[in-house]
PDB file of C-alpha atoms in Angstrom:
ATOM      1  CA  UNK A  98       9.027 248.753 -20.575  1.00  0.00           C
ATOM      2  CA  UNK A  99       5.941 247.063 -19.146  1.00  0.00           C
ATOM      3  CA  UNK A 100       3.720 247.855 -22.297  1.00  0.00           C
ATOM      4  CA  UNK A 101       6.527 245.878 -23.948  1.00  0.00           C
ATOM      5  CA  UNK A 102       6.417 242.972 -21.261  1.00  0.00           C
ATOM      6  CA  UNK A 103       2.604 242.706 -21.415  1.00  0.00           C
ATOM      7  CA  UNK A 104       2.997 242.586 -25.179  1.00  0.00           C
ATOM      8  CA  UNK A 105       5.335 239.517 -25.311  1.00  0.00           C
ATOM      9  CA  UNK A 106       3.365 237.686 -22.932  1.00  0.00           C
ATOM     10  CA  UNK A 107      -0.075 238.105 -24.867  1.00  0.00           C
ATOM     11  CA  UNK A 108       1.664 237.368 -28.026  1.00  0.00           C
ATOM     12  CA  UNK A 109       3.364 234.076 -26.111  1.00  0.00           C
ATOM     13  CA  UNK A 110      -0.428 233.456 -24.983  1.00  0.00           C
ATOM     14  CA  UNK A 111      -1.630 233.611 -28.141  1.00  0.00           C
ATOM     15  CA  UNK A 112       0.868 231.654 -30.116  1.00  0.00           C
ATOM     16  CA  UNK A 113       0.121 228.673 -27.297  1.00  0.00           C
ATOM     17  CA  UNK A 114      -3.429 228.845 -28.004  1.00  0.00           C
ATOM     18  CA  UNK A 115      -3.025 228.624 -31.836  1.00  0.00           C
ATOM     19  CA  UNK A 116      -0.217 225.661 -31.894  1.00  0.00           C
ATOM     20  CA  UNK A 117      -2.629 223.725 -28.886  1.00  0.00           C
ATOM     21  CA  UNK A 118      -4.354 221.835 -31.347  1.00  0.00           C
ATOM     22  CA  UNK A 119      -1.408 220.708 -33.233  1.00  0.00           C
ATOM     23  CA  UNK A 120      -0.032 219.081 -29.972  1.00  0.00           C
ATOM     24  CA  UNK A 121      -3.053 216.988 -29.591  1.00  0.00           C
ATOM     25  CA  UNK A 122      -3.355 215.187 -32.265  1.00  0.00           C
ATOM     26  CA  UNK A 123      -2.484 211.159 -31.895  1.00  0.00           C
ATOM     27  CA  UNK A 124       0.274 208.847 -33.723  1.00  0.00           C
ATOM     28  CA  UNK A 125      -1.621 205.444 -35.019  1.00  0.00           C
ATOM     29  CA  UNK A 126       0.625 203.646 -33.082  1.00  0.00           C
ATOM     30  CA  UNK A 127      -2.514 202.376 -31.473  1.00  0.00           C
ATOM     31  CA  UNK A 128      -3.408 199.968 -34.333  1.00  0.00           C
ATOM     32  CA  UNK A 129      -1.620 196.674 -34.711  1.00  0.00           C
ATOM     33  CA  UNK A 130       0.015 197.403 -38.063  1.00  0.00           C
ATOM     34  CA  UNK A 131       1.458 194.030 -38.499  1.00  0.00           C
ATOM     35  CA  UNK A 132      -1.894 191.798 -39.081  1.00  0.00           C
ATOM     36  CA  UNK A 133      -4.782 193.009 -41.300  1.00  0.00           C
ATOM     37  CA  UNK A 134      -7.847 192.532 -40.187  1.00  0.00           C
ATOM     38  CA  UNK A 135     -10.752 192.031 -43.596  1.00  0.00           C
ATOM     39  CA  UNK A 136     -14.576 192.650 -42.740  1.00  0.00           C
ATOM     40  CA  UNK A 137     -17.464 192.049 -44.929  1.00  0.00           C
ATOM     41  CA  UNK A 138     -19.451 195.571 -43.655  1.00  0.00           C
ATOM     42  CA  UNK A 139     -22.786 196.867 -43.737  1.00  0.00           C
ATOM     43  CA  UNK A 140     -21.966 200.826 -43.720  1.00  0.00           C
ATOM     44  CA  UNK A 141     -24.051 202.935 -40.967  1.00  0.00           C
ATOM     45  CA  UNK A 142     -22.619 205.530 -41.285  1.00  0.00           C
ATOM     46  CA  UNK A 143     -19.834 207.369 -42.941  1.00  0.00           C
ATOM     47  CA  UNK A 144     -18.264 211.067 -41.670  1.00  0.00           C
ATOM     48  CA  UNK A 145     -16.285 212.924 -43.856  1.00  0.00           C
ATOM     49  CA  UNK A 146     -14.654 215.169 -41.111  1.00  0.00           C
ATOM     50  CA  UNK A 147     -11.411 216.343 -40.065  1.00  0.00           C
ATOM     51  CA  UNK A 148      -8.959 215.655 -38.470  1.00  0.00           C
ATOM     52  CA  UNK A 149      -9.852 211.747 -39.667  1.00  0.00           C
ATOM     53  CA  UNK A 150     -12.609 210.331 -41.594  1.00  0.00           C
ATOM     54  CA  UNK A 151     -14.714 207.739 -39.713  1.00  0.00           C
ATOM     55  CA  UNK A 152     -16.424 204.668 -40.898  1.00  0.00           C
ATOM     56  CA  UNK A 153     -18.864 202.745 -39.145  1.00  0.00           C
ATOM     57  CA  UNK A 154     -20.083 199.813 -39.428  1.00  0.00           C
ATOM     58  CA  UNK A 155     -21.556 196.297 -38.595  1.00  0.00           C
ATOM     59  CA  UNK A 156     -19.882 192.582 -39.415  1.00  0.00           C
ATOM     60  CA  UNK A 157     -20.298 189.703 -37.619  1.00  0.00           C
ATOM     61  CA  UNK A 158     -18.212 187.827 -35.601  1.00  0.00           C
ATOM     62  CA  UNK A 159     -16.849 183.957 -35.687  1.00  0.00           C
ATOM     63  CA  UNK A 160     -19.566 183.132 -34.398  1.00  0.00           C
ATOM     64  CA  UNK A 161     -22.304 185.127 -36.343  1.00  0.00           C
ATOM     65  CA  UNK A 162     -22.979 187.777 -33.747  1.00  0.00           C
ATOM     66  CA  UNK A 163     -23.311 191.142 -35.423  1.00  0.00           C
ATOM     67  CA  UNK A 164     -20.527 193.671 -33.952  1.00  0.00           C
ATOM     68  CA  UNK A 165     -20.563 197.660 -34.582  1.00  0.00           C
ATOM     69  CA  UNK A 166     -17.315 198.823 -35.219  1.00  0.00           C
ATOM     70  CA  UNK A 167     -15.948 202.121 -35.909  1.00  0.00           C
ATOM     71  CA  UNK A 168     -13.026 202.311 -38.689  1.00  0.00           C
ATOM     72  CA  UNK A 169     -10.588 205.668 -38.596  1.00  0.00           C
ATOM     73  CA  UNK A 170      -8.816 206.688 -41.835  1.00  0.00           C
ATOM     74  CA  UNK A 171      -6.705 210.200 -43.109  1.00  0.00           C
ATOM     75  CA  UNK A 172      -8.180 213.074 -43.262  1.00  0.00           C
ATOM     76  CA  UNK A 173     -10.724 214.198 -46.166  1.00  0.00           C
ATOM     77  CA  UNK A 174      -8.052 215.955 -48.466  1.00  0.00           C
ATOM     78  CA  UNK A 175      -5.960 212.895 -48.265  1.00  0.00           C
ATOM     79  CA  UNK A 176      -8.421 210.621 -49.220  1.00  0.00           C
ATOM     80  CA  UNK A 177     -10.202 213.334 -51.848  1.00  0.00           C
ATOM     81  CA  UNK A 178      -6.766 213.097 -53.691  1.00  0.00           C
ATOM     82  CA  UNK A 179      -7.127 209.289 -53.658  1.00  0.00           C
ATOM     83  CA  UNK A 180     -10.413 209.094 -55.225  1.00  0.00           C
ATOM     84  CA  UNK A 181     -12.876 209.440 -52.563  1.00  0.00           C
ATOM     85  CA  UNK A 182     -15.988 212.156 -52.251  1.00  0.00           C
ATOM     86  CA  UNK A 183     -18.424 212.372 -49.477  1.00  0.00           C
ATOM     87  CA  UNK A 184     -20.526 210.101 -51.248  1.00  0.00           C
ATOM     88  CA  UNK A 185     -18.273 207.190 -51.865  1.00  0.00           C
ATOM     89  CA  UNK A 186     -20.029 205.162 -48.714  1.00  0.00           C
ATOM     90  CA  UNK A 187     -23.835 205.327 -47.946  1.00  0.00           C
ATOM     91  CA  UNK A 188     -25.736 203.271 -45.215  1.00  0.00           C
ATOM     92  CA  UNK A 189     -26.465 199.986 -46.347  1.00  0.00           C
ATOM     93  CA  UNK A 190     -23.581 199.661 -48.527  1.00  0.00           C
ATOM     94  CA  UNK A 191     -22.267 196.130 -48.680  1.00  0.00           C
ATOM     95  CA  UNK A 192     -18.166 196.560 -48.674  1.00  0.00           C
ATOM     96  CA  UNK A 193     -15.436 194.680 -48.006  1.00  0.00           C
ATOM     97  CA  UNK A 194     -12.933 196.970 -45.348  1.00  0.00           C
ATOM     98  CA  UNK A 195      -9.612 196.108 -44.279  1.00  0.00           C
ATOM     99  CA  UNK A 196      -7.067 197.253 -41.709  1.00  0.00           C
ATOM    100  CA  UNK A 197      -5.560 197.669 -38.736  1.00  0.00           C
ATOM    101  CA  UNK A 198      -7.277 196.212 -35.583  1.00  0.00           C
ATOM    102  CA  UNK A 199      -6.920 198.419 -32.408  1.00  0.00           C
ATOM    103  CA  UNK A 200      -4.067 196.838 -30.051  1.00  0.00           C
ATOM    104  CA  UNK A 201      -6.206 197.030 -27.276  1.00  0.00           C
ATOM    105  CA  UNK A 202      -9.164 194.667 -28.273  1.00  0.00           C
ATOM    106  CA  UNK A 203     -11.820 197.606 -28.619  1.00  0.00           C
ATOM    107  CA  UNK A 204     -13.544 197.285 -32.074  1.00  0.00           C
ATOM    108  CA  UNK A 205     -11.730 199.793 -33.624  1.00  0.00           C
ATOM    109  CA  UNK A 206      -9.489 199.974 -36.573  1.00  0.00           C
ATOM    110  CA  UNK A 207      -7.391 201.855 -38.721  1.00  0.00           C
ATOM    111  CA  UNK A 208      -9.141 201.401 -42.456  1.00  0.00           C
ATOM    112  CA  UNK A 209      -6.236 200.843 -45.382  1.00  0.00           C
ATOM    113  CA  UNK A 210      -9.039 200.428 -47.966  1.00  0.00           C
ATOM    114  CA  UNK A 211     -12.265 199.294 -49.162  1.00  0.00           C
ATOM    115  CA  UNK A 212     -13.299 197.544 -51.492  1.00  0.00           C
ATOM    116  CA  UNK A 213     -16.701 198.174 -52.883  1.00  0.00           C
ATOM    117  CA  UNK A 214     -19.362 195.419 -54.679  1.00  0.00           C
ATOM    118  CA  UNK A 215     -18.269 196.262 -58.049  1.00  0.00           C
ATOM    119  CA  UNK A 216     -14.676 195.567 -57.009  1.00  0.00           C
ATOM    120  CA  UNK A 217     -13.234 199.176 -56.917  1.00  0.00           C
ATOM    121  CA  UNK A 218     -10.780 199.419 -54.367  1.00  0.00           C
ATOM    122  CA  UNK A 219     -11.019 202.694 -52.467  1.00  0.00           C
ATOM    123  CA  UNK A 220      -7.014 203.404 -50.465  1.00  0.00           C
ATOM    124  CA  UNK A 221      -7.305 204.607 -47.288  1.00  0.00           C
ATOM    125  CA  UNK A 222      -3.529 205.166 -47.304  1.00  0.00           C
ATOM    126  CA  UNK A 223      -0.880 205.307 -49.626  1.00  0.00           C
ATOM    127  CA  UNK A 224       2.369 202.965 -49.361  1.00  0.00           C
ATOM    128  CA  UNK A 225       5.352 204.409 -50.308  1.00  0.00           C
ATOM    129  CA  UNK A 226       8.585 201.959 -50.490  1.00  0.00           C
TER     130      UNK A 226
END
C-alpha cells in the first residue's frame, strides 16, 4: 500500500513538472489591439525562438529621436507556415512593421506584419473572420 502511495505522488510530481510550462505562458491581452501602430525600422536584430519570435529594432520618434523597440510575434512554426525563414530579417534591413503597441507605454509591440523594401508583406498573424 505505501509503494502504491509513493507511486501516485511521484507520478502527480511529475505530471506538475511537465504541464508547468504550459501554465506560464501569457495571453496578448497586453497589446492595445484596437490602434495599429506603423514604424519605418532599422532591424538589429531578429530571434527566431520559441515560444515567440522577437524583432528588434530602432525608429524614431515625433520628434526625430531614435527609439529601440522590441516587437513580439507567434512562434517560428506559425510564421514558417506563413512564409517566413530565419533569414527573412537581417540587421540593417530597412522595413516597414506594424502592430500592436504595448498598453502600458513601454516600447513594445505585438508585430501583425512587415513589410519589406521590395513591398512583400511578411503576416505576423493570420485573421480569420
Amino acid at each position: 500500500m505505501k509503494t502504491r502511495i509513493v507511486s501516485l505522488l511521484a507520478v502527480l510530481t511529475l505530471s506538475l513538472v511537465i504541464s508547468g510550462p504550459a501554465f506560464a505562458h501569457h495571453s496578448m491581452s497586453m497589446y492595445d489591439s484596437s490602434r495599429e501602430t506603423t514604424f519605418k525600422a532599422t532591424i538589429t536584430q531578429f530571434d527566431w525562438a520559441n515560444p515567440h519570435a522577437q524583432i528588434t529594432f530602432t525608429a524614431s520618434d515625433e520628434h526625430g529621436n531614435i527609439e529601440k523597440w522590441v516587437a513580439e510575434g507567434p512562434s517560428p512554426n506559425r510564421l514558417a507556415n506563413g512564409g517566413w525563414s530565419k533569414e527573412s530579417l537581417k540587421p540593417g534591413d530597412q522595413v516597414t512593421i506594424v502592430g500592436n503597441r504595448n498598453k502600458n507605454g513601454s516600447p513594445t509591440m505585438r508585430f501583425e506584419k512587415v513589410i519589406l523594401p521590395n513591398g512583400q508583406e511578411l503576416q505576423g498573424r493570420r485573421h480569420y473572420f
